[in-house]
């Protein structure tokens, strides 16, 4: 298979296409495991999930069981969830607080910094046994503004460099409250019988909103109409799609459906007006008018390559999708909120989180059905290519596909092992085009 020919990228012809085998071929999935998920920085969790010493949370990232914990010195530690003795899981609950981690197989015990502190009948081992060499292993990890990432390749660039232009949008999230942001305990989990890249596309695609999510648009328009406000039902919003480098992309639009941080909507009720106005004034005083209004009045769907979505819209959702095969994925979503947000303000936010983005909300069932439909249709034959050419001939808009093309260009370069070049497109100044990024050299996996 010629993986370097799976993406047909010719902006000068107004053509950008992806071969449909990219979302179904088992050999493509195996390449992705080695060349993308073994090399890229991948989201693990948020520092707020483990605020106190002994707090821990476990995850599966790129099919690897991991957990992260706050040690006694309040430092964040990340470990492979495997006993160095015989490989059994040492962290067996999704979250909690512990003083030590004890392997249930042979009772080897580890402290919060991963050191081996207990071995039954340690005298059974000879002089070649060194306790200090048998602690829990850590992958490479780092964090940015509370978002924690892991990487299984020592040759990949540092996290800050990898995030490139995505840091601007993570800052817009982290700066929404002076006291910081926190993940609300609990999550949504569901599976989709579709290729993971289809959800990456869908999450930053503004073109489908008025068609696929029409029931939601009409629901909110009805609330607005009852409150005496005029709102269109065609889903059109002013917006723009941007490439952020390294395959990251964003869709940023006017937040016509309200934002729990500081943009009132009739669905919040009249009693919320004054409180939201106070929050808005506080943000303006702290950040200045331009940045504050961007935080308050713009919504953003941010994709951090390859599989993290920050949906900063009518809720603020962290969504991760882990591939389980060429035509399957597991999705987990958490709600992020200002640290001091409680009571009715938090209930209003969580209602938005569930009403639109929850597994039984307005949007998610629509998205699951259409992505599974796309997966089925791509197997039918007849048409070889998926088209992502929208907007190549004009200034980028929020309903165009520039941000999705950025994702596919990075995917192509990593899979083929070729330098990554962000193609010049209409409306982008030449100095905004990143230089070619050489493919990472394969190295030994991180410990």
CSV table of C-alpha atoms in Angstrom, one decimal:
chain,number,residue,atom,x,y,z
A,1,UNK,CA,0.0,0.0,0.0
A,2,UNK,CA,1.4,3.4,-1.0
A,3,UNK,CA,0.6,5.3,2.2
A,4,UNK,CA,2.1,8.5,0.7
A,5,UNK,CA,-0.8,8.5,-1.8
A,6,UNK,CA,-3.7,8.2,0.6
A,7,UNK,CA,-4.2,12.0,0.7
A,8,UNK,CA,-4.6,14.0,-2.6
A,9,UNK,CA,-3.6,17.5,-1.6
A,10,UNK,CA,-3.6,20.1,-4.4
A,11,UNK,CA,-4.9,23.5,-3.2
A,12,UNK,CA,-3.8,25.0,-6.5
A,13,UNK,CA,-6.5,22.9,-8.1
A,14,UNK,CA,-9.0,23.4,-5.4
A,15,UNK,CA,-8.8,19.6,-4.6
A,16,UNK,CA,-8.2,17.8,-1.3
A,17,UNK,CA,-9.3,14.2,-1.0
A,18,UNK,CA,-8.6,11.3,1.4
A,19,UNK,CA,-8.7,7.7,0.2
A,20,UNK,CA,-11.5,5.8,1.9
A,21,UNK,CA,-9.1,2.9,2.8
A,22,UNK,CA,-7.7,5.3,5.4
A,23,UNK,CA,-10.7,4.7,7.6
A,24,UNK,CA,-11.0,1.0,7.3
A,25,UNK,CA,-7.9,-0.9,6.3
A,26,UNK,CA,-6.4,-3.0,9.1
A,27,UNK,CA,-2.9,-2.4,7.8
A,28,UNK,CA,-3.4,1.4,8.2
A,29,UNK,CA,-4.5,0.9,11.8
A,30,UNK,CA,-1.4,-1.1,12.6
A,31,UNK,CA,0.8,1.7,11.1
A,32,UNK,CA,-1.1,4.3,13.1
A,33,UNK,CA,-0.4,2.4,16.3
A,34,UNK,CA,3.4,2.5,15.7
A,35,UNK,CA,3.8,5.8,13.9
A,36,UNK,CA,1.2,8.0,15.6
A,37,UNK,CA,0.1,6.7,18.9
A,38,UNK,CA,3.6,5.4,19.9
A,39,UNK,CA,5.2,8.8,19.0
A,40,UNK,CA,2.8,11.7,19.6
A,41,UNK,CA,1.9,13.4,22.9
A,42,UNK,CA,-1.4,11.9,24.1
A,43,UNK,CA,-3.8,13.3,26.7
A,44,UNK,CA,-3.8,11.5,30.0
A,45,UNK,CA,-5.9,13.7,32.4
A,46,UNK,CA,-6.1,17.0,34.3
A,47,UNK,CA,-4.1,17.9,37.3
A,48,UNK,CA,-7.3,18.9,39.1
A,49,UNK,CA,-8.3,15.3,39.2
A,50,UNK,CA,-5.7,14.5,41.8
A,51,UNK,CA,-5.6,17.6,44.1
A,52,UNK,CA,-4.4,16.1,47.3
A,53,UNK,CA,-1.5,13.7,48.3
A,54,UNK,CA,-2.6,10.1,47.6
A,55,UNK,CA,-5.3,11.1,45.1
A,56,UNK,CA,-5.1,9.0,41.9
A,57,UNK,CA,-6.9,8.2,38.7
A,58,UNK,CA,-6.3,5.5,36.2
A,59,UNK,CA,-6.6,5.6,32.4
A,60,UNK,CA,-5.9,3.5,29.3
A,61,UNK,CA,-3.9,5.5,26.7
A,62,UNK,CA,-2.9,3.9,23.3
A,63,UNK,CA,-3.9,0.5,24.8
A,64,UNK,CA,-1.5,1.0,27.7
A,65,UNK,CA,-2.9,0.9,31.3
A,66,UNK,CA,-1.5,3.9,33.2
A,67,UNK,CA,-2.4,5.9,36.4
A,68,UNK,CA,-1.4,9.2,37.8
A,69,UNK,CA,-1.1,10.2,41.4
A,70,UNK,CA,-0.2,13.2,43.7
A,71,UNK,CA,2.7,12.1,45.9
A,72,UNK,CA,3.4,13.2,49.5
A,73,UNK,CA,5.5,16.2,48.2
A,74,UNK,CA,2.4,17.2,46.1
A,75,UNK,CA,4.2,16.4,42.9
A,76,UNK,CA,2.4,14.7,40.0
A,77,UNK,CA,3.6,11.3,39.1
A,78,UNK,CA,2.6,9.1,36.2
A,79,UNK,CA,3.1,5.3,36.2
A,80,UNK,CA,2.6,2.3,33.9
A,81,UNK,CA,-0.1,0.3,35.7
A,82,UNK,CA,1.9,-2.9,35.8
A,83,UNK,CA,3.8,-4.5,38.7
A,84,UNK,CA,7.5,-4.8,37.8
A,85,UNK,CA,7.4,-8.3,39.3
A,86,UNK,CA,4.9,-10.2,37.1
A,87,UNK,CA,2.9,-7.5,35.3
A,88,UNK,CA,-0.4,-7.5,37.3
A,89,UNK,CA,-2.2,-4.2,37.6
A,90,UNK,CA,-1.3,-2.4,40.8
A,91,UNK,CA,-4.0,0.3,40.5
A,92,UNK,CA,-7.4,-1.4,40.2
A,93,UNK,CA,-9.9,1.4,40.8
A,94,UNK,CA,-10.7,4.3,38.4
A,95,UNK,CA,-10.0,6.9,41.1
A,96,UNK,CA,-9.5,7.2,44.8
A,97,UNK,CA,-7.0,8.0,47.5
A,98,UNK,CA,-4.3,5.6,48.7
A,99,UNK,CA,-1.3,5.7,51.0
A,100,UNK,CA,0.4,2.9,49.0
A,101,UNK,CA,-0.3,0.7,46.0
A,102,UNK,CA,-0.2,-3.0,46.7
A,103,UNK,CA,-0.2,-5.6,43.9
A,104,UNK,CA,-2.9,-8.2,44.6
A,105,UNK,CA,-0.9,-11.0,43.1
A,106,UNK,CA,2.1,-11.3,45.5
A,107,UNK,CA,1.6,-8.2,47.7
A,108,UNK,CA,4.5,-6.2,46.4
A,109,UNK,CA,3.9,-2.7,47.7
A,110,UNK,CA,4.8,0.7,46.3
A,111,UNK,CA,4.7,4.2,47.7
A,112,UNK,CA,3.2,7.3,46.1
A,113,UNK,CA,6.5,8.0,44.3
A,114,UNK,CA,6.6,4.5,42.8
A,115,UNK,CA,9.4,3.1,45.1
A,116,UNK,CA,9.1,-0.6,46.1
A,117,UNK,CA,8.6,-0.5,49.9
A,118,UNK,CA,7.3,-3.9,50.7
A,119,UNK,CA,8.2,-7.5,49.5
A,120,UNK,CA,6.9,-10.5,51.4
A,121,UNK,CA,9.7,-12.8,52.3
A,122,UNK,CA,12.3,-10.6,50.8
A,123,UNK,CA,15.0,-12.9,52.2
A,124,UNK,CA,13.9,-15.4,49.5
A,125,UNK,CA,15.8,-13.3,47.0
A,126,UNK,CA,19.6,-13.4,46.6
A,127,UNK,CA,22.2,-10.7,46.6
A,128,UNK,CA,21.4,-9.8,42.9
A,129,UNK,CA,18.0,-8.5,43.9
A,130,UNK,CA,18.0,-4.7,44.3
A,131,UNK,CA,14.8,-3.2,45.7
A,132,UNK,CA,15.6,0.3,44.2
A,133,UNK,CA,15.6,-1.2,40.7
A,134,UNK,CA,12.1,-2.7,41.0
A,135,UNK,CA,9.9,0.4,41.5
A,136,UNK,CA,7.0,1.3,39.2
A,137,UNK,CA,8.1,2.6,35.8
A,138,UNK,CA,7.1,6.0,34.5
A,139,UNK,CA,6.4,7.0,30.9
A,140,UNK,CA,7.6,10.4,29.6
A,141,UNK,CA,5.0,13.0,30.8
A,142,UNK,CA,4.5,16.7,31.0
A,143,UNK,CA,1.7,19.2,31.5
A,144,UNK,CA,0.5,22.5,30.1
A,145,UNK,CA,-1.9,24.7,32.1
A,146,UNK,CA,-3.1,21.6,34.0
A,147,UNK,CA,-3.6,19.3,31.0
A,148,UNK,CA,-1.4,16.3,31.4
A,149,UNK,CA,0.1,14.4,28.4
A,150,UNK,CA,2.2,11.3,28.0
A,151,UNK,CA,4.6,10.3,25.2
A,152,UNK,CA,6.1,6.8,24.6
A,153,UNK,CA,8.9,8.1,22.4
A,154,UNK,CA,12.0,9.9,23.6
A,155,UNK,CA,12.6,11.4,20.2
A,156,UNK,CA,9.4,13.4,20.0
A,157,UNK,CA,9.8,17.2,20.6
A,158,UNK,CA,8.9,18.7,24.0
A,159,UNK,CA,5.3,19.1,24.8
A,160,UNK,CA,5.2,22.8,24.5
A,161,UNK,CA,6.7,22.6,21.0
A,162,UNK,CA,4.4,19.8,20.1
A,163,UNK,CA,1.3,21.8,21.1
A,164,UNK,CA,2.4,24.7,18.8
A,165,UNK,CA,-0.5,27.1,18.2
A,166,UNK,CA,-2.9,25.1,20.4
A,167,UNK,CA,-1.4,26.7,23.5
A,168,UNK,CA,-3.3,29.9,22.7
A,169,UNK,CA,-6.6,28.1,22.9
A,170,UNK,CA,-5.7,26.1,26.0
A,171,UNK,CA,-4.8,29.5,27.6
A,172,UNK,CA,-8.3,30.8,26.7
A,173,UNK,CA,-9.7,27.8,28.7
A,174,UNK,CA,-7.3,28.0,31.6
A,175,UNK,CA,-7.8,31.8,32.0
A,176,UNK,CA,-11.6,31.6,32.5
A,177,UNK,CA,-11.2,31.7,36.3
A,178,UNK,CA,-8.5,33.2,38.5
A,179,UNK,CA,-8.7,30.3,40.8
A,180,UNK,CA,-8.0,27.8,38.1
A,181,UNK,CA,-10.2,25.1,36.4
A,182,UNK,CA,-11.2,21.7,37.7
A,183,UNK,CA,-12.6,18.5,36.2
A,184,UNK,CA,-16.0,17.7,37.7
A,185,UNK,CA,-16.0,14.1,39.1
A,186,UNK,CA,-17.6,11.6,36.8
A,187,UNK,CA,-17.6,11.1,33.0
A,188,UNK,CA,-19.5,10.0,30.0
A,189,UNK,CA,-18.3,6.8,28.3
A,190,UNK,CA,-19.6,5.3,25.1
A,191,UNK,CA,-18.3,3.4,22.1
A,192,UNK,CA,-18.7,4.1,18.3
A,193,UNK,CA,-18.4,1.6,15.6
A,194,UNK,CA,-16.4,3.9,13.4
A,195,UNK,CA,-12.8,4.8,12.7
A,196,UNK,CA,-11.4,7.3,15.2
A,197,UNK,CA,-10.4,9.8,12.5
A,198,UNK,CA,-14.0,10.3,11.6
A,199,UNK,CA,-14.7,11.7,15.1
A,200,UNK,CA,-11.6,13.9,14.8
A,201,UNK,CA,-13.1,15.4,11.7
A,202,UNK,CA,-16.6,15.6,13.0
A,203,UNK,CA,-15.6,17.4,16.2
A,204,UNK,CA,-14.1,20.4,14.3
A,205,UNK,CA,-16.6,20.4,11.4
A,206,UNK,CA,-19.1,23.3,11.5
A,207,UNK,CA,-20.7,22.5,8.2
A,208,UNK,CA,-22.9,19.7,9.6
A,209,UNK,CA,-24.6,21.6,12.5
A,210,UNK,CA,-27.8,22.9,10.9
A,211,UNK,CA,-28.5,19.7,9.0
A,212,UNK,CA,-27.5,17.0,11.5
A,213,UNK,CA,-28.4,18.8,14.8
A,214,UNK,CA,-31.5,20.6,13.5
A,215,UNK,CA,-33.5,19.5,16.5
A,216,UNK,CA,-31.1,21.2,18.9
A,217,UNK,CA,-31.0,24.4,16.8
A,218,UNK,CA,-34.8,24.5,16.7
A,219,UNK,CA,-35.1,23.8,20.5
A,220,UNK,CA,-32.9,26.7,21.4
A,221,UNK,CA,-34.6,29.0,18.8
A,222,UNK,CA,-37.9,28.1,20.4
A,223,UNK,CA,-36.6,29.2,23.9
A,224,UNK,CA,-35.2,32.4,22.4
A,225,UNK,CA,-38.5,33.2,20.6
A,226,UNK,CA,-40.5,32.7,23.8
A,227,UNK,CA,-38.2,35.2,25.4
A,228,UNK,CA,-38.8,37.7,22.6
A,229,UNK,CA,-35.4,37.2,20.9
A,230,UNK,CA,-34.9,36.6,17.2
A,231,UNK,CA,-32.7,33.7,16.4
A,232,UNK,CA,-32.3,32.0,13.1
A,233,UNK,CA,-32.7,28.3,12.7
A,234,UNK,CA,-30.3,27.8,9.9
A,235,UNK,CA,-27.3,27.3,12.3
A,236,UNK,CA,-25.3,30.0,10.5
A,237,UNK,CA,-22.7,31.7,12.7
A,238,UNK,CA,-19.8,33.9,12.0
A,239,UNK,CA,-16.6,31.9,12.5
A,240,UNK,CA,-13.3,30.8,11.2
A,241,UNK,CA,-11.3,27.6,11.0
A,242,UNK,CA,-7.6,27.7,11.7
A,243,UNK,CA,-4.7,25.3,11.4
A,244,UNK,CA,-2.5,25.5,14.5
A,245,UNK,CA,0.5,23.4,13.4
A,246,UNK,CA,1.4,19.7,14.0
A,247,UNK,CA,-2.1,18.6,12.9
A,248,UNK,CA,-3.9,20.6,15.5
A,249,UNK,CA,-6.9,22.7,14.4
A,250,UNK,CA,-9.7,24.8,15.7
A,251,UNK,CA,-13.2,26.0,14.7
A,252,UNK,CA,-14.0,29.3,16.4
A,253,UNK,CA,-17.5,30.9,16.1
A,254,UNK,CA,-19.8,33.4,17.6
A,255,UNK,CA,-21.4,31.8,20.6
A,256,UNK,CA,-25.1,32.4,19.7
A,257,UNK,CA,-26.3,29.6,21.9
A,258,UNK,CA,-24.9,31.0,25.2
A,259,UNK,CA,-21.9,30.1,27.3
A,260,UNK,CA,-22.0,29.2,31.0
A,261,UNK,CA,-18.9,31.2,31.7
A,262,UNK,CA,-20.3,34.7,30.8
A,263,UNK,CA,-22.7,34.9,27.9
A,264,UNK,CA,-26.4,34.8,28.9
A,265,UNK,CA,-29.0,32.8,26.9
A,266,UNK,CA,-32.8,32.6,27.7
A,267,UNK,CA,-32.4,29.0,28.5
A,268,UNK,CA,-30.4,30.1,31.6
A,269,UNK,CA,-33.4,32.0,33.0
A,270,UNK,CA,-33.7,35.7,33.8
A,271,UNK,CA,-32.3,35.1,37.3
A,272,UNK,CA,-28.9,34.4,35.7
A,273,UNK,CA,-28.4,37.7,34.0
A,274,UNK,CA,-26.9,39.7,36.8
A,275,UNK,CA,-24.5,37.0,37.9
A,276,UNK,CA,-23.3,36.4,34.4
A,277,UNK,CA,-22.8,40.2,33.9
A,278,UNK,CA,-20.7,40.3,37.0
A,279,UNK,CA,-18.5,37.4,35.8
A,280,UNK,CA,-18.1,39.2,32.5
A,281,UNK,CA,-17.0,42.4,34.2
A,282,UNK,CA,-14.5,40.5,36.3
A,283,UNK,CA,-13.0,38.9,33.2
A,284,UNK,CA,-12.7,42.2,31.4
A,285,UNK,CA,-10.9,43.7,34.4
A,286,UNK,CA,-8.5,40.8,34.6
A,287,UNK,CA,-7.7,40.2,30.9
A,288,UNK,CA,-8.7,43.4,29.1
A,289,UNK,CA,-11.7,43.9,26.8
A,290,UNK,CA,-10.5,42.0,23.7
A,291,UNK,CA,-9.4,38.8,25.4
A,292,UNK,CA,-12.3,38.8,27.8
A,293,UNK,CA,-14.9,39.2,25.0
A,294,UNK,CA,-13.2,36.3,23.2
A,295,UNK,CA,-13.5,34.2,26.3
A,296,UNK,CA,-17.1,35.2,26.8
A,297,UNK,CA,-18.6,35.5,23.3
A,298,UNK,CA,-16.8,33.0,21.2
A,299,UNK,CA,-17.1,29.2,21.2
A,300,UNK,CA,-14.3,26.9,20.2
A,301,UNK,CA,-13.9,23.3,19.1
A,302,UNK,CA,-10.2,22.5,19.5
A,303,UNK,CA,-8.5,19.4,18.2
A,304,UNK,CA,-5.1,18.5,19.6
A,305,UNK,CA,-3.7,15.8,17.3
A,306,UNK,CA,-4.4,13.0,17.3
A,307,UNK,CA,-7.3,12.3,19.6
A,308,UNK,CA,-8.1,15.1,22.1
A,309,UNK,CA,-11.0,17.5,21.7
A,310,UNK,CA,-11.6,20.5,23.9
A,311,UNK,CA,-15.2,21.6,23.2
A,312,UNK,CA,-15.4,25.1,24.7
A,313,UNK,CA,-19.0,25.8,23.6
A,314,UNK,CA,-22.3,25.8,25.6
A,315,UNK,CA,-20.4,23.6,28.0
A,316,UNK,CA,-16.6,23.0,28.4
A,317,UNK,CA,-15.9,19.4,27.6
A,318,UNK,CA,-12.7,17.3,27.4
A,319,UNK,CA,-13.3,14.5,25.0
A,320,UNK,CA,-10.8,11.7,24.3
A,321,UNK,CA,-11.3,8.8,21.8
A,322,UNK,CA,-9.2,5.7,22.0
A,323,UNK,CA,-9.1,3.5,18.9
A,324,UNK,CA,-10.0,-0.1,19.5
A,325,UNK,CA,-9.5,-1.2,15.9
A,326,UNK,CA,-9.9,0.1,12.3
A,327,UNK,CA,-13.6,0.5,12.8
A,328,UNK,CA,-14.1,1.1,16.5
A,329,UNK,CA,-13.3,3.5,19.4
A,330,UNK,CA,-14.0,4.2,23.0
A,331,UNK,CA,-15.0,7.7,23.9
A,332,UNK,CA,-14.7,9.4,27.3
A,333,UNK,CA,-15.8,12.9,28.1
A,334,UNK,CA,-15.4,15.1,31.2
A,335,UNK,CA,-16.8,18.5,32.1
A,336,UNK,CA,-14.3,21.3,33.0
A,337,UNK,CA,-15.5,24.2,35.2
A,338,UNK,CA,-14.0,27.1,37.1
A,339,UNK,CA,-12.7,25.9,40.5
A,340,UNK,CA,-15.0,28.1,42.5
A,341,UNK,CA,-18.2,27.4,40.5
A,342,UNK,CA,-20.9,25.7,42.7
A,343,UNK,CA,-24.6,25.7,43.2
A,344,UNK,CA,-26.9,26.8,40.4
A,345,UNK,CA,-24.1,28.0,38.3
A,346,UNK,CA,-22.5,24.5,38.2
A,347,UNK,CA,-25.9,22.8,37.7
A,348,UNK,CA,-26.5,25.1,34.7
A,349,UNK,CA,-23.2,24.1,33.2
A,350,UNK,CA,-23.8,20.4,33.8
A,351,UNK,CA,-27.2,20.7,32.2
A,352,UNK,CA,-25.6,22.1,29.1
A,353,UNK,CA,-23.0,19.4,29.2
A,354,UNK,CA,-25.6,16.6,29.3
A,355,UNK,CA,-28.3,18.3,27.1
A,356,UNK,CA,-26.1,18.8,24.0
A,357,UNK,CA,-23.0,16.6,24.5
A,358,UNK,CA,-24.2,13.8,26.8
A,359,UNK,CA,-24.6,10.2,25.4
A,360,UNK,CA,-28.4,10.8,25.4
A,361,UNK,CA,-28.3,14.5,24.5
A,362,UNK,CA,-29.2,16.4,21.3
A,363,UNK,CA,-25.8,16.1,19.6
A,364,UNK,CA,-24.0,12.9,20.5
A,365,UNK,CA,-26.6,10.3,19.3
A,366,UNK,CA,-26.7,12.2,16.0
A,367,UNK,CA,-23.0,12.1,15.7
A,368,UNK,CA,-22.7,8.5,16.7
A,369,UNK,CA,-25.3,7.5,14.1
A,370,UNK,CA,-23.8,9.5,11.3
A,371,UNK,CA,-20.2,8.3,11.9
A,372,UNK,CA,-21.3,4.7,12.0
A,373,UNK,CA,-23.2,5.4,8.8
A,374,UNK,CA,-20.1,6.9,7.2
A,375,UNK,CA,-18.1,3.8,8.3
A,376,UNK,CA,-20.6,1.5,6.6
A,377,UNK,CA,-20.8,3.6,3.5
A,378,UNK,CA,-17.0,3.7,3.0
A,379,UNK,CA,-17.0,-0.1,2.8
A,380,UNK,CA,-19.6,-0.2,0.0
A,381,UNK,CA,-17.2,0.7,-2.9
A,382,UNK,CA,-18.1,2.7,-5.9
A,383,UNK,CA,-16.4,5.9,-4.6
A,384,UNK,CA,-12.7,5.8,-3.7
A,385,UNK,CA,-12.3,9.2,-2.1
A,386,UNK,CA,-13.7,11.4,0.7
A,387,UNK,CA,-13.7,15.1,-0.3
A,388,UNK,CA,-12.5,17.8,2.0
A,389,UNK,CA,-12.1,20.6,-0.5
A,390,UNK,CA,-14.6,23.1,1.0
A,391,UNK,CA,-13.2,26.6,1.3
A,392,UNK,CA,-10.0,26.1,-0.6
A,393,UNK,CA,-10.9,28.9,-3.0
A,394,UNK,CA,-11.7,31.6,-0.4
A,395,UNK,CA,-10.9,33.2,3.0
A,396,UNK,CA,-11.4,30.5,5.7
A,397,UNK,CA,-14.8,30.3,7.4
A,398,UNK,CA,-16.0,28.3,10.3
A,399,UNK,CA,-18.0,26.0,8.0
A,400,UNK,CA,-15.0,25.3,5.8
A,401,UNK,CA,-12.6,22.4,6.1
A,402,UNK,CA,-9.1,24.0,6.5
A,403,UNK,CA,-8.8,22.7,10.1
A,404,UNK,CA,-9.6,19.2,9.0
A,405,UNK,CA,-7.2,19.3,6.1
A,406,UNK,CA,-4.5,20.3,8.7
A,407,UNK,CA,-5.3,17.1,10.6
A,408,UNK,CA,-5.0,14.9,7.5
A,409,UNK,CA,-1.7,16.5,6.4
A,410,UNK,CA,-0.1,15.7,9.7
A,411,UNK,CA,-1.6,12.2,9.7
A,412,UNK,CA,-0.2,11.6,6.2
A,413,UNK,CA,3.3,12.8,7.0
A,414,UNK,CA,3.6,10.6,10.1
A,415,UNK,CA,2.2,7.5,8.4
A,416,UNK,CA,4.5,7.9,5.4
A,417,UNK,CA,7.5,9.1,7.3
A,418,UNK,CA,7.8,12.3,5.2
A,419,UNK,CA,8.4,15.9,6.3
A,420,UNK,CA,5.2,17.7,7.4
A,421,UNK,CA,4.5,20.9,5.4
A,422,UNK,CA,1.4,23.0,6.1
A,423,UNK,CA,0.2,23.9,2.6
A,424,UNK,CA,-0.5,27.5,1.8
A,425,UNK,CA,-4.2,28.2,1.4
A,426,UNK,CA,-6.1,31.2,0.2
A,427,UNK,CA,-6.5,33.8,3.0
A,428,UNK,CA,-3.4,32.6,4.9
A,429,UNK,CA,-0.4,35.0,4.9
A,430,UNK,CA,2.8,33.3,3.8
A,431,UNK,CA,4.5,33.9,7.1
A,432,UNK,CA,1.8,31.9,8.8
A,433,UNK,CA,2.7,28.7,7.1
A,434,UNK,CA,4.9,26.6,9.3
A,435,UNK,CA,8.2,25.3,8.0
A,436,UNK,CA,8.6,21.6,7.2
A,437,UNK,CA,8.7,19.5,10.3
A,438,UNK,CA,10.9,16.4,9.7
A,439,UNK,CA,9.4,13.1,10.8
A,440,UNK,CA,10.5,11.9,14.2
A,441,UNK,CA,13.3,9.3,14.1
A,442,UNK,CA,12.2,6.0,15.7
A,443,UNK,CA,13.7,5.6,19.1
A,444,UNK,CA,13.4,3.1,21.9
A,445,UNK,CA,10.1,3.5,23.7
A,446,UNK,CA,10.1,5.6,26.8
A,447,UNK,CA,10.3,3.6,30.1
